[in-house]
Short mmCIF file of C-alpha atoms in Angstrom, two decimals:
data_model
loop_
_atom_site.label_atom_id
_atom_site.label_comp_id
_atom_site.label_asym_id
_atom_site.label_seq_id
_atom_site.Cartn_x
_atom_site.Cartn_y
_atom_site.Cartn_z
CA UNK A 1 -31.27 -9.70 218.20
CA UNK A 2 -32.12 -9.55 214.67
CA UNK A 3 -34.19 -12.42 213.20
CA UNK A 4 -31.50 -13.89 210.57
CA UNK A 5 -29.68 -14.41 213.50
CA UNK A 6 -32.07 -15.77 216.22
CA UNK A 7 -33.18 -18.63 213.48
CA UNK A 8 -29.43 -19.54 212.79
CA UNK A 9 -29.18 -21.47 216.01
CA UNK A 10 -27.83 -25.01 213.82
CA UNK A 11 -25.55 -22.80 211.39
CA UNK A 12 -23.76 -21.01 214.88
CA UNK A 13 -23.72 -24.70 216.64
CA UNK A 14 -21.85 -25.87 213.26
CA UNK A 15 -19.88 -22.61 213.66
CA UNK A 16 -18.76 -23.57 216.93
CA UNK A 17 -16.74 -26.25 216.05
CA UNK A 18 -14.47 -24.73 213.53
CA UNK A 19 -12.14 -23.47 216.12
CA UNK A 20 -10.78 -26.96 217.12
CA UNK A 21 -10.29 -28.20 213.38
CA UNK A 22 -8.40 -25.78 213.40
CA UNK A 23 -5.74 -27.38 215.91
CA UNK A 24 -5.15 -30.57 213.05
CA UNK A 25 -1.66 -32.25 213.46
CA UNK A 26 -1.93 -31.77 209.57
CA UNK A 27 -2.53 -28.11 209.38
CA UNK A 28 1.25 -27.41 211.43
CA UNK A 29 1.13 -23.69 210.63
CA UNK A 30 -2.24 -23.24 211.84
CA UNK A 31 -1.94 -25.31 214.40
CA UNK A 32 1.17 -23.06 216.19
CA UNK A 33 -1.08 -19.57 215.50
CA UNK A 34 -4.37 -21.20 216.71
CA UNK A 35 -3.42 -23.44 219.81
CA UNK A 36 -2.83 -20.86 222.82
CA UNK A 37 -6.32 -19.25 221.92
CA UNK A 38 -8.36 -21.71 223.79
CA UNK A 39 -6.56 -21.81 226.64
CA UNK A 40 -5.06 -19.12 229.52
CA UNK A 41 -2.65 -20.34 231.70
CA UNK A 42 -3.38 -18.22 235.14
CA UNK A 43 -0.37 -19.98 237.28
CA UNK A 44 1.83 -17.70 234.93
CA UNK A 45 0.82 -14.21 236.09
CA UNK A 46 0.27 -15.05 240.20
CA UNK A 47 -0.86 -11.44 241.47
CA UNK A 48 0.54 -9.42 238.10
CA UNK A 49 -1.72 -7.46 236.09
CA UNK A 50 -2.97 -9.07 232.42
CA UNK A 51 -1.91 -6.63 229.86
CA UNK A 52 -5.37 -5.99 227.45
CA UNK A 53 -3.57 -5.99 224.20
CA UNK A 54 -2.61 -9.68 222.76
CA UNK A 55 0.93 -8.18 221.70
CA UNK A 56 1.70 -6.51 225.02
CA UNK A 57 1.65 -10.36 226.18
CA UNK A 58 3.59 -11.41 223.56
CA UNK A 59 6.75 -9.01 224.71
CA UNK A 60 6.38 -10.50 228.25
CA UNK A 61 6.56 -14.31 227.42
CA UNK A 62 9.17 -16.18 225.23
CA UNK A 63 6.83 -18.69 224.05
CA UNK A 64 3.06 -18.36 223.84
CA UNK A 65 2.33 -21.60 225.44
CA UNK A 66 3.85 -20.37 228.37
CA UNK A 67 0.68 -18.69 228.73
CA UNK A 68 -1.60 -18.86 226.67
CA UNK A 69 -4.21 -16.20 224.27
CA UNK A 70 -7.74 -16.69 225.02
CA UNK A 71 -9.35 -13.64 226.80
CA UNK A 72 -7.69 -11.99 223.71
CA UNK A 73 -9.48 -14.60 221.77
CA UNK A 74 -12.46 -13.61 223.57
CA UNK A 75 -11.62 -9.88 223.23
CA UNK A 76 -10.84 -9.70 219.42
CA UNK A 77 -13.87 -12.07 218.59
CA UNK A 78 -16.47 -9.63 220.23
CA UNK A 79 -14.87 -6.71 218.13
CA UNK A 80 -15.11 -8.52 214.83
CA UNK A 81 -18.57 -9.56 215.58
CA UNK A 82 -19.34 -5.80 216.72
CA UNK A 83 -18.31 -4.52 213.17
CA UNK A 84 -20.35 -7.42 211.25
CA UNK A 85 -23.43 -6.65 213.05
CA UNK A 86 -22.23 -2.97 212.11
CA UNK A 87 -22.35 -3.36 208.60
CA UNK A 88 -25.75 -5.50 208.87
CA UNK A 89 -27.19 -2.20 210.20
CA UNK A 90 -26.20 -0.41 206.91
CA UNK A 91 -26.93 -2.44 204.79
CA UNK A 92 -29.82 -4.82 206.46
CA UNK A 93 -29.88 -6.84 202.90
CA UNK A 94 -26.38 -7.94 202.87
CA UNK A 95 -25.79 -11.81 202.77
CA UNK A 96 -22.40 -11.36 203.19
CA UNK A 97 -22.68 -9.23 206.25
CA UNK A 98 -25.66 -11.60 207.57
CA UNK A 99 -22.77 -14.15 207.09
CA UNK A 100 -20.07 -12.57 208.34
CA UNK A 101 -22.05 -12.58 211.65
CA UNK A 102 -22.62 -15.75 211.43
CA UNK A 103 -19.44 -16.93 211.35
CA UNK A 104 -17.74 -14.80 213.91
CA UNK A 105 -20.51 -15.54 216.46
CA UNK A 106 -20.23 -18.88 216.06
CA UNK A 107 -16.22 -19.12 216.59
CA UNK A 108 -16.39 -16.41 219.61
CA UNK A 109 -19.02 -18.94 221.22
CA UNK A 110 -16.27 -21.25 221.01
CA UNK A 111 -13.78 -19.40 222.84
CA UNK A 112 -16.58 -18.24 225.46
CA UNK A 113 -17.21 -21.73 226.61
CA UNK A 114 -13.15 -22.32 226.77
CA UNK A 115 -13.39 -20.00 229.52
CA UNK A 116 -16.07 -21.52 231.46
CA UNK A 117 -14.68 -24.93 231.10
CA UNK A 118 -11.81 -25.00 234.69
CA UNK A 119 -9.00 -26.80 232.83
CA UNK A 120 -8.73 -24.00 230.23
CA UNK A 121 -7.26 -21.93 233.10
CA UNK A 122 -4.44 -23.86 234.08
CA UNK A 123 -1.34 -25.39 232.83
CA UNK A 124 -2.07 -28.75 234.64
CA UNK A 125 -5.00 -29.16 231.88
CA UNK A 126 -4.78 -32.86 231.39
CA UNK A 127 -3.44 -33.66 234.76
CA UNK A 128 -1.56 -33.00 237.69
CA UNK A 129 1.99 -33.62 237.81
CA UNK A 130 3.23 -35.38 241.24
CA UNK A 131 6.21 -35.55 243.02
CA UNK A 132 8.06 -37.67 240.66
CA UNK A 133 7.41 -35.56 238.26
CA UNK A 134 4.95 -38.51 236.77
CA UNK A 135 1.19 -37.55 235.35
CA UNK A 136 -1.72 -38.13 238.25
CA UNK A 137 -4.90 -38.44 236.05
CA UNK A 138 -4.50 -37.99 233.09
CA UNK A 139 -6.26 -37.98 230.01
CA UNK A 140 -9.50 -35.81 232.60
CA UNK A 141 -9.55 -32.95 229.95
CA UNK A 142 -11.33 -35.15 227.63
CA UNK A 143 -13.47 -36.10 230.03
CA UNK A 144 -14.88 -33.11 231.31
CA UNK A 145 -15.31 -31.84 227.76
CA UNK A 146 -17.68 -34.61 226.61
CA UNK A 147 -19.52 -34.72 229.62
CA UNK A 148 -22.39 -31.80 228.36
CA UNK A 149 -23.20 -33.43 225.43
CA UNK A 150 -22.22 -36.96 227.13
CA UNK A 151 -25.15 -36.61 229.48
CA UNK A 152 -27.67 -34.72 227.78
CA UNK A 153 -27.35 -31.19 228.73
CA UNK A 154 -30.02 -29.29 226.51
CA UNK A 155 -30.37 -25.78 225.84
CA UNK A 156 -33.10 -25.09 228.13
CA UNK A 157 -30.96 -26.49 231.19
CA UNK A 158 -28.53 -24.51 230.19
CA UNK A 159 -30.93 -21.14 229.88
CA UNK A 160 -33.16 -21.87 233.10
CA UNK A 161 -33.75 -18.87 234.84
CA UNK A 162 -31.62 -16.59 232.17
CA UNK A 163 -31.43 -12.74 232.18
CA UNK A 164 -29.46 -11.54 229.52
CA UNK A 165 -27.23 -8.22 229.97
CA UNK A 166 -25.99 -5.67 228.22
CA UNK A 167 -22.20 -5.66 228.86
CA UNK A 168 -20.38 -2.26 228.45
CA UNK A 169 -16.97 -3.95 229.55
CA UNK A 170 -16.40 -7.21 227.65
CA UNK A 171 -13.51 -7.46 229.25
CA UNK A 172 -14.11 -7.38 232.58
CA UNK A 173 -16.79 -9.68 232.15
CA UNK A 174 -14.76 -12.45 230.62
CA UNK A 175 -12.70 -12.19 233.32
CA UNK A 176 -14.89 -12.56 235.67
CA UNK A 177 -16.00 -16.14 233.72
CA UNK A 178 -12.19 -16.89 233.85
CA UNK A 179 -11.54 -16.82 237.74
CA UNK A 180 -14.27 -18.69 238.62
CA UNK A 181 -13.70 -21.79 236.44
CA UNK A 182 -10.39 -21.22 237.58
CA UNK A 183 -11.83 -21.96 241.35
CA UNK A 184 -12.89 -25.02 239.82
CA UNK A 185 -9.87 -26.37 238.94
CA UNK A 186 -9.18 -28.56 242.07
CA UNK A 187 -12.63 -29.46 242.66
CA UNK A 188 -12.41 -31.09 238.53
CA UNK A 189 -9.72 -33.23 239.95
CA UNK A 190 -11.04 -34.37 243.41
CA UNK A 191 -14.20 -35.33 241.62
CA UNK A 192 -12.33 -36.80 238.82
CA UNK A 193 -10.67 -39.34 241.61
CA UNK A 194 -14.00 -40.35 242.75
CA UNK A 195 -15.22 -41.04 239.26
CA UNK A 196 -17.40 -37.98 238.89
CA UNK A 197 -16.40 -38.05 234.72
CA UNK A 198 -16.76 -41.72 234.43
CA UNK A 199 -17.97 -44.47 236.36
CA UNK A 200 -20.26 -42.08 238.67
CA UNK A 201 -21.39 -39.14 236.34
CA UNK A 202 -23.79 -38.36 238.65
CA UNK A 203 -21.25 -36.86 241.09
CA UNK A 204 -20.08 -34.51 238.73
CA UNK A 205 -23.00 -33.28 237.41
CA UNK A 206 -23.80 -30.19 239.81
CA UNK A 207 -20.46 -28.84 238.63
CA UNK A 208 -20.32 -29.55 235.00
CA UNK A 209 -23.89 -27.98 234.97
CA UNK A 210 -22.25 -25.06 236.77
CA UNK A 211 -19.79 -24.52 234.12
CA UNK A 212 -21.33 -25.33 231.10
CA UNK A 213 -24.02 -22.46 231.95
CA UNK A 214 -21.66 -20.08 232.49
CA UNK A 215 -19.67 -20.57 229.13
CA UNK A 216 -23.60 -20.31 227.79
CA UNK A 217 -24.42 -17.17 229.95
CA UNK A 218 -20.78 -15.41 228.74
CA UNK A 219 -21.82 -16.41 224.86
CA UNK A 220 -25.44 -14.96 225.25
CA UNK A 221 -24.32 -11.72 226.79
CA UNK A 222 -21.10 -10.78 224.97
CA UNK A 223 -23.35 -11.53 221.42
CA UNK A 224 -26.42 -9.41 223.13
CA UNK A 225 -23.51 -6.85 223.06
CA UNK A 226 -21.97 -6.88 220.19
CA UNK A 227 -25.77 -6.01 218.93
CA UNK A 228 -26.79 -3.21 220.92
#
C-alpha cells in the first residue's frame, strides 16, 4: 500500500464513522437513500440467486427495506476506491486524489464490518419475533455492536496471524463474509439469553472475536485490492 495511506490509520478510523451519521432522524432524505446499505436481509431471497447490479434488485422488491443494499454497498465502494487509487497512480502528488482515497476507504470499511457483524444479515436484527407476534430480546443489536470496542478489542487481536490476499472477485468474497455471519445469527441470540452481551461478556467473547476479525480481514483484503 502506498505510504500516505498506511500512516492514515486515525483519518480512515474517523472515516469509518461517517456512514452511520448519515442515518440522522434529522437528515430524512438521507436517511431513506442511506439506511438499506448497511444491512442485507438474506430470509428474502431463500435459495434465489442475488442479482450483482443494485438496480436489478431494485425491480425485484417494492420497497428496499424489504431487503436491503449492502453487498452493493460493498461492491460500489471497492470500485470508487479502485479509481481513487487510480488517479493517485497518475498523478502521485495529488492531495485531492490522496484524499479521495481516504475517504472512500474509510466508508467501504464501514460497510465491510456490516457484513461481518450476524444481525446485518437478517431481518430479525434487533430481535426475534415470537408467537404472539411480541419482540423476544430486544434492543441485542446494540449490544453486539459495542461489544469490540466495549471490551477492548485492539488491532493486533484483530490482525493475529493475518495473511492478506489479493482478491480478483470482490464479490464473491463478500459473500463469502456474508453467509457466515449469517450462520451466526442464532448462536447471537442463544448467547444473548445467557448474558453473553451483558452480564457475562465473557461468554460471548469467542464469537464476537470471530466476527469482528472477519469484518477486519474483508476491509484489509478488498483495500489490498483496490491497490494492486
Amino acid at each position: 500500500m502506498p505510504e500516505f495511506f498506511r500512516k492514515a490509520g486515525d483519518e480512515l478510523a474517523e472515516m469509518s464513522m461517517a456512514p452511520d451519521y448519515w442515518k440522522d432522524a434529522s437528515l430524512p432524505h438521507l436517511r431513506s437513500a442511506e439506511q438499506a446499505d448497511h444491512y442485507i436481509n438474506l430470509e428474502w431471497f431463500k435459495d434465489k440467486p442475488l442479482p450483482q447490479h443494485r438496480a436489478e434488485l431494485m425491480f425485484l422488491v417494492k420497497k428496499k427495506k424489504e431487503v436491503g443494499f449492502l453487498p452493493y454497498a460493498i461492491q460500489e465502494g471497492y470500485e470508487r476506491l479502485l479509481l481513487a487509487f487510480y488517479d493517485h497512480r497518475r498523478h502521485p502528488n495529488s492531495q485531492a486524489a490522496q484524499h479521495r482515497a481516504l475517504v472512500y476507504a474509510g466508508w467501504l470499511a464501514h460497510y465491510c464490518e456490516d457484513a461481518s457483524m450476524p444481525l446485518h444479515t437478517t431481518q430479525f436484527f434487533n430481535g426475534k419475533v415470537g408467537p404472539n407476534k411480541e419482540w423476544i430480546q430486544k434492543g441485542i443489536h446494540a449490544k453486539i455492536d459495542a461489544y469490540p470496542e466495549k471490551h477492548g478489542f485492539t488491532a493486533d487481536m484483530l490482525a493475529q496471524d493475518w495473511t492478506i490476499e489479493h482478491v480478483a472477485d470482490v464479490w464473491t468474497r463478500l459473500w463469502k463474509t456474508i453467509h457466515q455471519a449469517h450462520k451466526q445469527v442464532d448462536r447471537c441470540y442463544e448467547l444473548d439469553a445467557q448474558g453473553a452481551f451483558d452480564t457475562a461478556p465473557e461468554k460471548g467473547r469467542e464469537l464476537m472475536l470471530e466476527c469482528a476479525r472477519a469484518g477486519a480481514k474483508l476491509t484489509a483484503d478488498i483495500w489490498f485490492s483496490a491497490w494492486i
